[in-house]
Amino acid sequence: MSVQPDKLRAETALMFPPGFVWGAATAAFQVEGATTADGRTDSVWDVFARKPGAVVGGDTGDPAADHYRRYGEDVDLMRRLGLGAYRFSLAWPRIRPDAGLPNPAGLAFYDRLVDRLLDAGIAPWATLYHWDLPQALEEKGGWAARDTAFRFAEYAETVLERLGDRVASWSTLNEPWCAAMLGYAGGIHAPGRRDPAAAVAAAHHLLLGHGLAMDVIRRHAGDTPAGITLNLYPVAPHDPASAADVDAARRVDGQQNRLFLDPVLRGGYPEDLVADLAPFGLTDVVREGDTTTIAAPIDWLGVNYYRDYTVAGTPVLGSKPASPEWVGAADVHFVPNEAAPLTASGWEVQPAGLTASLLQVHRDYRPVPLYITENGAAYPDDVTENGDIVDTDRIAFLDSHLQAAHEAIEAGVDLRGYFYWSLLDNFEWAEGYAKRFGLIHVDYATQRRTPKRSAFWYSRVAGLNGLS
């Protein structure tokens, strides 16, 4: 009996588990545009982007990828590529403008988006918060104010009442480290503050908001899977024999990873980190019952991975001192790997770090299903005369990181899905439109969409459920 080519290819491929989810991700402020349409009011990112020098090129959240008006075209592209899921975020200032009463027009947009996804056979994965805090709440203290966590729960209630019956999976927060540390300590993300005590308070209140929102999800969406998405980075000492380097790695791992993993999966902050952050008020903002609320059971954990860190406790050749977002770590130095290739963002390509991050969670915490909810790279797009977009660097990036994900599965990690970042070229925060992460090229002048070669490569992987 002859063997069919497709069967032979599958038998020689690195196959992923049955039911593995293949998707792509976006965030509301990065793709929607239409920042003043249908009652939407300012988020902290609208205000921050208008500050001179805050964003490369003076770019703002309009037009972004005009997803608010072109979502139907985008869903059709996802369907043609064979994606099984779309991870998107909802815009708080579109749904509850100025954190006030629910806005019917804003809710109607997400009704249309979710229904269009379901009609296309694509599972909607909704994230409640991807950094677009209503500016009205920032003016009352933002995430540094405890009340914001309760306003977040009110917003979650509005969303779940409307969409709780149709969304396939919920995420409360995306990368609370960035929202807290880059926004309130580093000053390079919205709202642009440089107050380490405010950043530490923001981190705790974001987690409190997560726990409160989990309760809302359980009440309105029953058994629908729900979790939280964290950006995790494996951290290694430059010299494992150096006590100073080992301690530097401990502190960076504490602030980047364990500050969020431990409260969610272990029910409290790690003792060493409590001591590190006590001078910045961590013990002052944690109230009785908070850790129980934050530790509400989750159904899955999202892992966003882009690179790893090597750190030293004293300067070494080529190292850079920690910037302000690393609270109380001014003596820590980040050491580059000169042999690693770089993306257009200047980030080292380190696929082995993805395996290490997944294994860290698998090894150190209670069993929980994992999803890679973001992983991707910015590269310059080479557009040929016939309009073909050749992005071989991105294909190589994808291939190496999916191999790394497969290695984690072989090592026992319960990994159930992968979402490429990003579906579309978009507004890349402080980099504006200067960096392109998308599988789909967006011409911002015309809003024309063109799938890149990486999109077709990824489509084949999803169809095969493996790497050939």
Short mmCIF file of C-alpha atoms in Angstrom, two decimals:
data_model
loop_
_atom_site.label_atom_id
_atom_site.label_comp_id
_atom_site.label_asym_id
_atom_site.label_seq_id
_atom_site.Cartn_x
_atom_site.Cartn_y
_atom_site.Cartn_z
CA MET A 1 0.00 0.00 0.00
CA SER A 2 1.41 3.39 -0.95
CA VAL A 3 1.92 6.07 1.67
CA GLN A 4 0.25 9.39 0.98
CA PRO A 5 2.70 12.36 0.98
CA ASP A 6 0.72 14.24 3.63
CA LYS A 7 0.80 11.23 5.94
CA LEU A 8 4.54 10.76 5.42
CA ARG A 9 5.13 14.45 6.14
CA ALA A 10 3.12 14.27 9.37
CA GLU A 11 4.99 11.16 10.51
CA THR A 12 8.35 12.90 10.10
CA ALA A 13 7.32 16.21 11.68
CA LEU A 14 7.60 17.54 15.20
CA MET A 15 3.95 17.12 16.07
CA PHE A 16 2.14 19.11 18.75
CA PRO A 17 -0.52 17.58 21.03
CA PRO A 18 -4.02 17.02 19.62
CA GLY A 19 -6.18 20.07 20.12
CA PHE A 20 -3.18 22.41 20.35
CA VAL A 21 -4.41 25.99 19.79
CA TRP A 22 -2.81 27.99 16.98
CA GLY A 23 -3.62 31.67 17.03
CA ALA A 24 -2.42 35.23 16.77
CA ALA A 25 -2.78 38.18 19.11
CA THR A 26 -3.36 41.93 19.11
CA ALA A 27 -4.18 44.67 21.63
CA ALA A 28 -6.97 47.22 21.34
CA PHE A 29 -4.88 50.40 21.47
CA GLN A 30 -2.32 48.99 19.07
CA VAL A 31 -4.72 48.06 16.27
CA GLU A 32 -8.17 49.60 16.66
CA GLY A 33 -7.56 53.27 15.91
CA ALA A 34 -10.82 55.27 15.96
CA THR A 35 -9.78 56.69 19.31
CA THR A 36 -12.59 59.26 19.42
CA ALA A 37 -15.29 57.25 17.65
CA ASP A 38 -18.63 56.28 19.16
CA GLY A 39 -18.08 57.75 22.59
CA ARG A 40 -14.59 56.46 23.34
CA THR A 41 -12.60 58.77 25.61
CA ASP A 42 -8.90 59.11 26.34
CA SER A 43 -6.81 56.33 27.81
CA VAL A 44 -3.48 56.96 29.47
CA TRP A 45 -1.84 55.98 26.19
CA ASP A 46 -3.74 58.63 24.21
CA VAL A 47 -2.47 61.30 26.60
CA PHE A 48 1.05 59.88 26.85
CA ALA A 49 1.45 59.64 23.07
CA ARG A 50 0.63 63.34 22.73
CA LYS A 51 3.58 64.32 24.94
CA PRO A 52 6.53 65.59 22.87
CA GLY A 53 9.20 62.91 22.57
CA ALA A 54 7.18 60.17 24.27
CA VAL A 55 6.68 58.11 21.11
CA VAL A 56 9.00 57.71 18.12
CA GLY A 57 8.00 60.02 15.30
CA GLY A 58 5.27 61.63 17.39
CA ASP A 59 2.97 58.76 16.43
CA THR A 60 -0.39 58.29 18.15
CA GLY A 61 -3.01 55.56 18.38
CA ASP A 62 -4.70 56.79 15.20
CA PRO A 63 -4.93 55.31 12.68
CA ALA A 64 -3.14 52.23 14.06
CA ALA A 65 -4.39 49.39 11.84
CA ASP A 66 -7.96 50.73 11.73
CA HIS A 67 -9.17 47.40 13.10
CA TYR A 68 -12.24 49.12 14.56
CA ARG A 69 -13.56 49.66 11.03
CA ARG A 70 -11.80 46.80 9.23
CA TYR A 71 -12.27 43.95 11.72
CA GLY A 72 -14.36 42.00 9.21
CA GLU A 73 -11.53 41.98 6.69
CA ASP A 74 -9.11 40.96 9.43
CA VAL A 75 -11.29 38.07 10.56
CA ASP A 76 -11.54 36.89 6.97
CA LEU A 77 -7.73 36.93 6.73
CA MET A 78 -7.47 34.85 9.91
CA ARG A 79 -9.96 32.36 8.51
CA ARG A 80 -8.02 32.08 5.25
CA LEU A 81 -4.82 31.43 7.22
CA GLY A 82 -6.53 28.68 9.20
CA LEU A 83 -6.05 30.24 12.64
CA GLY A 84 -8.03 28.56 15.37
CA ALA A 85 -8.09 31.43 17.85
CA TYR A 86 -7.74 35.21 18.02
CA ARG A 87 -6.46 36.81 21.20
CA PHE A 88 -7.56 40.44 21.42
CA SER A 89 -8.10 42.98 24.18
CA LEU A 90 -11.09 45.14 24.94
CA ALA A 91 -10.71 48.91 25.32
CA TRP A 92 -11.83 50.02 28.77
CA PRO A 93 -12.34 53.67 27.64
CA ARG A 94 -14.49 52.45 24.74
CA ILE A 95 -16.71 50.30 26.96
CA ARG A 96 -16.90 52.59 30.00
CA PRO A 97 -15.72 56.03 28.80
CA ASP A 98 -13.97 58.00 31.54
CA ALA A 99 -14.58 54.89 33.70
CA GLY A 100 -18.22 55.97 33.88
CA LEU A 101 -21.42 54.35 32.69
CA PRO A 102 -21.40 51.56 30.07
CA ASN A 103 -21.30 52.76 26.47
CA PRO A 104 -23.71 50.83 24.19
CA ALA A 105 -21.79 51.73 21.03
CA GLY A 106 -18.50 50.47 22.44
CA LEU A 107 -20.03 47.22 23.61
CA ALA A 108 -21.70 46.77 20.22
CA PHE A 109 -18.31 46.77 18.49
CA TYR A 110 -17.13 43.80 20.54
CA ASP A 111 -20.48 42.08 19.95
CA ARG A 112 -19.84 42.36 16.23
CA LEU A 113 -16.23 41.22 16.51
CA VAL A 114 -17.01 38.17 18.65
CA ASP A 115 -19.93 37.13 16.46
CA ARG A 116 -17.83 37.50 13.31
CA LEU A 117 -15.09 35.33 14.84
CA LEU A 118 -17.57 32.65 15.85
CA ASP A 119 -19.13 32.66 12.38
CA ALA A 120 -15.63 32.13 10.94
CA GLY A 121 -14.93 29.20 13.29
CA ILE A 122 -12.29 31.17 15.23
CA ALA A 123 -12.30 31.02 19.03
CA PRO A 124 -12.41 34.49 20.65
CA TRP A 125 -9.81 34.86 23.43
CA ALA A 126 -10.52 38.14 25.19
CA THR A 127 -8.15 40.10 27.43
CA LEU A 128 -9.82 42.57 29.76
CA TYR A 129 -6.81 44.85 30.23
CA HIS A 130 -3.91 45.56 27.90
CA TRP A 131 -2.67 48.85 29.37
CA ASP A 132 -5.36 51.32 28.20
CA LEU A 133 -6.46 52.67 31.59
CA PRO A 134 -9.04 55.46 31.29
CA GLN A 135 -7.21 58.76 31.77
CA ALA A 136 -9.96 59.84 34.17
CA LEU A 137 -8.79 57.13 36.58
CA GLU A 138 -5.13 58.07 36.20
CA GLU A 139 -6.07 61.56 37.32
CA LYS A 140 -7.39 59.96 40.51
CA GLY A 141 -4.14 58.10 41.13
CA GLY A 142 -4.20 55.38 38.47
CA TRP A 143 -3.09 51.90 39.42
CA ALA A 144 -1.16 53.35 42.34
CA ALA A 145 -4.59 53.96 43.93
CA ARG A 146 -6.33 50.94 45.46
CA ASP A 147 -9.74 52.09 44.20
CA THR A 148 -8.69 51.43 40.60
CA ALA A 149 -8.79 47.67 41.25
CA PHE A 150 -12.47 47.97 42.18
CA ARG A 151 -13.24 50.15 39.17
CA PHE A 152 -11.60 47.42 37.06
CA ALA A 153 -13.98 44.87 38.57
CA GLU A 154 -16.93 47.11 37.62
CA TYR A 155 -15.66 47.30 34.06
CA ALA A 156 -15.19 43.51 34.00
CA GLU A 157 -18.80 43.12 35.15
CA THR A 158 -20.02 45.21 32.21
CA VAL A 159 -17.98 43.13 29.75
CA LEU A 160 -18.94 39.74 31.16
CA GLU A 161 -22.63 40.58 31.30
CA ARG A 162 -22.48 41.28 27.56
CA LEU A 163 -19.96 38.74 26.22
CA GLY A 164 -19.70 36.06 28.88
CA ASP A 165 -21.80 33.60 26.89
CA ARG A 166 -19.68 33.72 23.72
CA VAL A 167 -16.00 34.25 24.52
CA ALA A 168 -14.00 31.01 24.50
CA SER A 169 -11.38 32.04 27.06
CA TRP A 170 -10.72 35.06 29.27
CA SER A 171 -7.52 36.76 30.42
CA THR A 172 -7.75 39.37 33.16
CA LEU A 173 -4.47 41.23 32.58
CA ASN A 174 -1.71 41.36 30.02
CA GLU A 175 1.82 41.85 31.38
CA PRO A 176 1.13 43.68 34.64
CA TRP A 177 4.92 44.10 35.02
CA CYS A 178 4.96 46.48 32.06
CA ALA A 179 1.91 48.42 33.20
CA ALA A 180 3.36 48.88 36.69
CA MET A 181 7.11 49.14 36.23
CA LEU A 182 7.48 50.72 32.79
CA GLY A 183 4.53 53.01 33.38
CA TYR A 184 5.03 54.13 36.98
CA ALA A 185 8.77 53.65 37.66
CA GLY A 186 10.52 53.73 34.27
CA GLY A 187 8.39 56.48 32.77
CA ILE A 188 8.81 55.09 29.25
CA HIS A 189 5.24 53.76 29.01
CA ALA A 190 1.98 55.46 29.91
CA PRO A 191 1.32 57.21 32.20
CA GLY A 192 5.00 58.16 32.16
CA ARG A 193 5.62 58.46 35.89
CA ARG A 194 8.93 57.86 37.69
CA ASP A 195 7.86 57.00 41.21
CA PRO A 196 9.10 53.59 42.43
CA ALA A 197 6.66 53.50 45.34
CA ALA A 198 3.78 54.14 42.94
CA ALA A 199 5.05 51.30 40.71
CA VAL A 200 5.12 48.84 43.59
CA ALA A 201 1.62 49.89 44.65
CA ALA A 202 0.47 49.59 41.03
CA ALA A 203 1.81 46.04 40.77
CA HIS A 204 -0.16 44.99 43.85
CA HIS A 205 -3.35 46.74 42.78
CA LEU A 206 -3.16 45.22 39.30
CA LEU A 207 -2.97 41.79 40.91
CA LEU A 208 -5.84 42.68 43.23
CA GLY A 209 -7.85 43.72 40.17
CA HIS A 210 -7.02 40.36 38.59
CA GLY A 211 -8.41 38.50 41.58
CA LEU A 212 -11.56 40.61 41.69
CA ALA A 213 -12.09 40.11 37.95
CA MET A 214 -11.68 36.34 38.30
CA ASP A 215 -14.67 36.37 40.65
CA VAL A 216 -16.66 38.33 38.06
CA ILE A 217 -15.73 35.84 35.34
CA ARG A 218 -16.77 32.87 37.49
CA ARG A 219 -20.16 34.45 38.25
CA HIS A 220 -20.98 35.35 34.66
CA ALA A 221 -19.13 32.84 32.50
CA GLY A 222 -19.32 29.69 34.61
CA ASP A 223 -16.79 27.12 33.47
CA THR A 224 -15.32 29.20 30.64
CA PRO A 225 -11.52 28.96 31.02
CA ALA A 226 -9.85 32.03 32.48
CA GLY A 227 -6.36 33.07 33.49
CA ILE A 228 -3.76 35.82 33.48
CA THR A 229 -0.96 36.63 31.04
CA LEU A 230 2.56 37.38 32.32
CA ASN A 231 5.75 38.31 30.49
CA LEU A 232 8.35 35.91 31.85
CA TYR A 233 12.10 36.09 31.37
CA PRO A 234 14.60 33.49 32.54
CA VAL A 235 17.34 35.25 34.48
CA ALA A 236 20.91 33.95 34.84
CA PRO A 237 23.92 35.31 36.73
CA HIS A 238 26.83 36.38 34.53
CA ASP A 239 29.19 34.45 36.80
CA PRO A 240 27.46 31.67 38.77
CA ALA A 241 30.42 31.63 41.15
CA SER A 242 29.94 35.32 42.03
CA ALA A 243 27.72 35.98 45.06
CA ALA A 244 27.01 39.48 43.75
CA ASP A 245 25.89 38.15 40.34
CA VAL A 246 23.75 35.43 41.90
CA ASP A 247 22.03 37.98 44.13
CA ALA A 248 21.48 40.31 41.16
CA ALA A 249 19.79 37.45 39.30
CA ARG A 250 17.64 36.70 42.34
CA ARG A 251 16.43 40.30 42.52
CA VAL A 252 15.68 40.61 38.80
CA ASP A 253 13.90 37.25 38.75
CA GLY A 254 11.95 38.42 41.79
CA GLN A 255 10.69 41.61 40.21
CA GLN A 256 10.11 40.21 36.71
CA ASN A 257 8.71 36.77 37.45
CA ARG A 258 8.05 35.87 41.08
CA LEU A 259 6.36 39.19 41.94
CA PHE A 260 3.43 37.93 39.86
CA LEU A 261 3.79 34.14 39.76
CA ASP A 262 3.94 33.65 43.52
CA PRO A 263 0.80 35.61 44.50
CA VAL A 264 -1.23 34.00 41.70
CA LEU A 265 0.02 30.42 42.09
CA ARG A 266 1.27 30.25 45.69
CA GLY A 267 -0.97 32.68 47.53
CA GLY A 268 1.58 35.29 48.60
CA TYR A 269 4.65 37.33 47.78
CA PRO A 270 8.05 35.60 48.22
CA GLU A 271 9.78 36.60 51.44
CA ASP A 272 12.99 37.79 49.79
CA LEU A 273 11.05 40.07 47.45
CA VAL A 274 8.99 41.47 50.31
CA ALA A 275 12.26 42.45 51.96
CA ASP A 276 13.62 43.93 48.72
CA LEU A 277 10.51 46.05 48.14
CA ALA A 278 9.65 46.95 51.74
CA PRO A 279 11.49 50.31 51.42
CA PHE A 280 9.15 51.11 48.51
CA GLY A 281 5.94 50.36 50.38
CA LEU A 282 4.93 46.84 49.38
CA THR A 283 4.03 45.86 52.94
CA ASP A 284 2.00 49.07 53.30
CA VAL A 285 -0.35 48.42 50.37
CA VAL A 286 -1.15 44.75 51.07
CA ARG A 287 -4.28 44.49 53.19
CA GLU A 288 -5.90 41.55 54.95
CA GLY A 289 -7.57 39.24 52.46
CA ASP A 290 -5.74 40.60 49.42
CA THR A 291 -3.53 37.57 48.90
CA THR A 292 -6.54 35.25 49.06
CA THR A 293 -8.32 37.33 46.43
CA ILE A 294 -5.26 37.36 44.15
CA ALA A 295 -4.81 33.59 44.46
CA ALA A 296 -8.26 32.83 43.02
CA PRO A 297 -7.86 29.59 41.04
CA ILE A 298 -7.00 30.08 37.37
CA ASP A 299 -7.56 27.58 34.57
CA TRP A 300 -4.45 28.50 32.60
CA LEU A 301 -1.43 30.78 32.66
CA GLY A 302 -0.38 32.80 29.64
CA VAL A 303 3.35 33.18 29.03
CA ASN A 304 4.62 36.04 26.88
CA TYR A 305 8.24 35.48 25.90
CA TYR A 306 10.64 37.63 23.90
CA ARG A 307 14.14 37.24 25.37
CA ASP A 308 16.14 36.32 28.47
CA TYR A 309 18.42 38.24 30.86
CA THR A 310 21.98 37.76 32.03
CA VAL A 311 22.85 40.02 34.95
CA ALA A 312 25.82 40.98 37.08
CA GLY A 313 26.15 42.62 40.46
CA THR A 314 29.04 44.80 39.30
CA PRO A 315 29.87 46.33 35.90
CA VAL A 316 31.42 44.01 33.31
CA LEU A 317 32.58 44.68 29.76
CA GLY A 318 29.65 45.80 27.62
CA SER A 319 27.08 45.73 30.43
CA LYS A 320 24.45 48.39 31.05
CA PRO A 321 23.20 49.49 34.48
CA ALA A 322 19.60 48.78 35.39
CA SER A 323 17.20 51.52 34.29
CA PRO A 324 14.60 53.04 36.66
CA GLU A 325 11.93 50.37 36.14
CA TRP A 326 14.11 48.00 38.17
CA VAL A 327 13.08 49.33 41.56
CA GLY A 328 15.93 49.42 44.06
CA ALA A 329 18.33 47.65 41.69
CA ALA A 330 20.56 50.47 40.53
CA ASP A 331 23.62 48.31 41.24
CA VAL A 332 22.43 45.55 38.87
CA HIS A 333 23.97 45.41 35.39
CA PHE A 334 22.52 43.69 32.32
CA VAL A 335 25.06 41.80 30.24
CA PRO A 336 24.50 41.31 26.49
CA ASN A 337 25.15 38.10 24.63
CA GLU A 338 27.32 39.37 21.80
CA ALA A 339 26.87 36.14 19.83
CA ALA A 340 23.07 36.34 19.67
CA PRO A 341 21.40 37.80 16.59
CA LEU A 342 19.18 40.83 17.16
CA THR A 343 15.68 41.72 16.04
CA ALA A 344 14.86 45.19 14.71
CA SER A 345 13.93 46.08 18.30
CA GLY A 346 17.49 45.31 19.37
CA TRP A 347 16.32 42.26 21.31
CA GLU A 348 18.49 39.16 21.40
CA VAL A 349 17.02 36.09 19.73
CA GLN A 350 17.20 33.44 22.44
CA PRO A 351 14.76 30.58 21.73
CA ALA A 352 16.26 28.40 24.49
CA GLY A 353 14.96 30.96 26.96
CA LEU A 354 11.41 30.07 25.99
CA THR A 355 12.00 26.48 27.00
CA ALA A 356 13.61 27.69 30.23
CA SER A 357 10.67 29.97 31.10
CA LEU A 358 8.12 27.23 30.53
CA LEU A 359 10.17 24.78 32.56
CA GLN A 360 10.55 27.28 35.40
CA VAL A 361 6.79 27.50 35.83
CA HIS A 362 6.40 23.73 35.38
CA ARG A 363 9.11 22.98 37.94
CA ASP A 364 8.46 25.61 40.61
CA TYR A 365 4.67 25.98 40.76
CA ARG A 366 1.52 23.93 41.05
CA PRO A 367 0.33 22.24 37.88
CA VAL A 368 -1.45 24.63 35.54
CA PRO A 369 -1.96 24.46 31.77
CA LEU A 370 0.24 26.94 29.89
CA TYR A 371 -0.28 28.88 26.68
CA ILE A 372 2.33 30.96 24.88
CA THR A 373 0.14 34.03 24.53
CA GLU A 374 2.76 36.24 22.87
CA ASN A 375 5.96 35.47 21.02
CA GLY A 376 7.19 37.33 17.98
CA ALA A 377 9.75 39.66 16.49
CA ALA A 378 10.05 42.93 14.61
CA TYR A 379 12.06 42.90 11.39
CA PRO A 380 12.22 45.26 8.42
CA ASP A 381 9.89 44.08 5.68
CA ASP A 382 11.44 43.50 2.26
CA VAL A 383 8.64 44.26 -0.19
CA THR A 384 9.40 42.99 -3.70
CA GLU A 385 8.26 44.63 -6.93
CA ASN A 386 5.31 42.25 -7.18
CA GLY A 387 4.21 43.00 -3.62
CA ASP A 388 5.57 39.82 -2.04
CA ILE A 389 6.82 40.46 1.50
CA VAL A 390 9.86 38.33 2.18
CA ASP A 391 10.48 38.04 5.92
CA THR A 392 12.79 35.06 6.20
CA ASP A 393 14.17 36.32 9.53
CA ARG A 394 10.70 36.13 11.06
CA ILE A 395 10.18 32.62 9.69
CA ALA A 396 13.49 31.55 11.23
CA PHE A 397 12.45 33.17 14.52
CA LEU A 398 9.13 31.34 14.49
CA ASP A 399 10.69 28.01 13.60
CA SER A 400 13.31 28.19 16.35
CA HIS A 401 10.84 29.25 19.03
CA LEU A 402 8.29 26.62 18.08
CA GLN A 403 11.05 24.03 18.30
CA ALA A 404 11.82 25.39 21.76
CA ALA A 405 8.15 25.10 22.71
CA HIS A 406 8.12 21.51 21.48
CA GLU A 407 11.19 20.74 23.61
CA ALA A 408 9.29 21.99 26.65
CA ILE A 409 6.37 19.70 25.84
CA GLU A 410 8.74 16.74 25.51
CA ALA A 411 10.14 17.65 28.95
CA GLY A 412 6.66 17.35 30.47
CA VAL A 413 5.29 20.89 30.24
CA ASP A 414 1.50 21.03 29.79
CA LEU A 415 1.62 23.52 26.92
CA ARG A 416 -1.66 23.80 25.04
CA GLY A 417 -1.33 26.61 22.53
CA TYR A 418 0.71 29.31 20.80
CA PHE A 419 -0.33 32.82 19.79
CA TYR A 420 2.02 34.72 17.50
CA TRP A 421 2.51 38.42 18.23
CA SER A 422 1.18 40.06 16.26
CA LEU A 423 -1.52 39.35 13.70
CA LEU A 424 -1.07 42.82 12.18
CA ASP A 425 1.62 45.44 12.02
CA ASN A 426 0.54 47.97 14.62
CA PHE A 427 1.28 50.85 16.97
CA GLU A 428 4.21 49.43 18.92
CA TRP A 429 3.87 51.57 22.07
CA ALA A 430 6.84 53.94 22.54
CA GLU A 431 8.23 52.80 19.16
CA GLY A 432 5.12 54.02 17.35
CA TYR A 433 4.88 52.62 13.82
CA ALA A 434 8.64 52.17 13.45
CA LYS A 435 8.64 48.45 14.32
CA ARG A 436 6.68 45.80 12.43
CA PHE A 437 5.77 42.58 14.26
CA GLY A 438 2.86 41.45 12.11
CA LEU A 439 2.21 38.34 10.11
CA ILE A 440 0.17 40.71 7.97
CA HIS A 441 1.74 43.87 6.56
CA VAL A 442 -0.27 47.06 6.99
CA ASP A 443 0.29 50.00 4.68
CA TYR A 444 -0.66 52.76 7.09
CA ALA A 445 -1.34 55.27 4.30
CA THR A 446 -3.92 53.05 2.58
CA GLN A 447 -4.62 50.45 5.30
CA ARG A 448 -4.07 47.74 2.72
CA ARG A 449 -3.38 44.34 4.27
CA THR A 450 -0.85 41.95 2.72
CA PRO A 451 0.03 38.59 4.30
CA LYS A 452 3.78 38.14 4.57
CA ARG A 453 5.58 34.90 3.75
CA SER A 454 5.67 34.21 7.50
CA ALA A 455 1.86 34.22 7.53
CA PHE A 456 1.71 31.44 4.94
CA TRP A 457 4.49 29.53 6.73
CA TYR A 458 2.60 29.78 10.03
CA SER A 459 -0.63 28.76 8.30
CA ARG A 460 1.03 25.53 7.13
CA VAL A 461 2.30 24.82 10.66
CA ALA A 462 -1.19 25.30 12.08
CA GLY A 463 -2.71 23.07 9.41
CA LEU A 464 -0.17 20.33 10.06
CA ASN A 465 -0.23 20.87 13.84
CA GLY A 466 3.52 20.51 13.71
CA LEU A 467 6.85 21.46 12.21
CA SER A 468 7.96 19.56 9.13
#
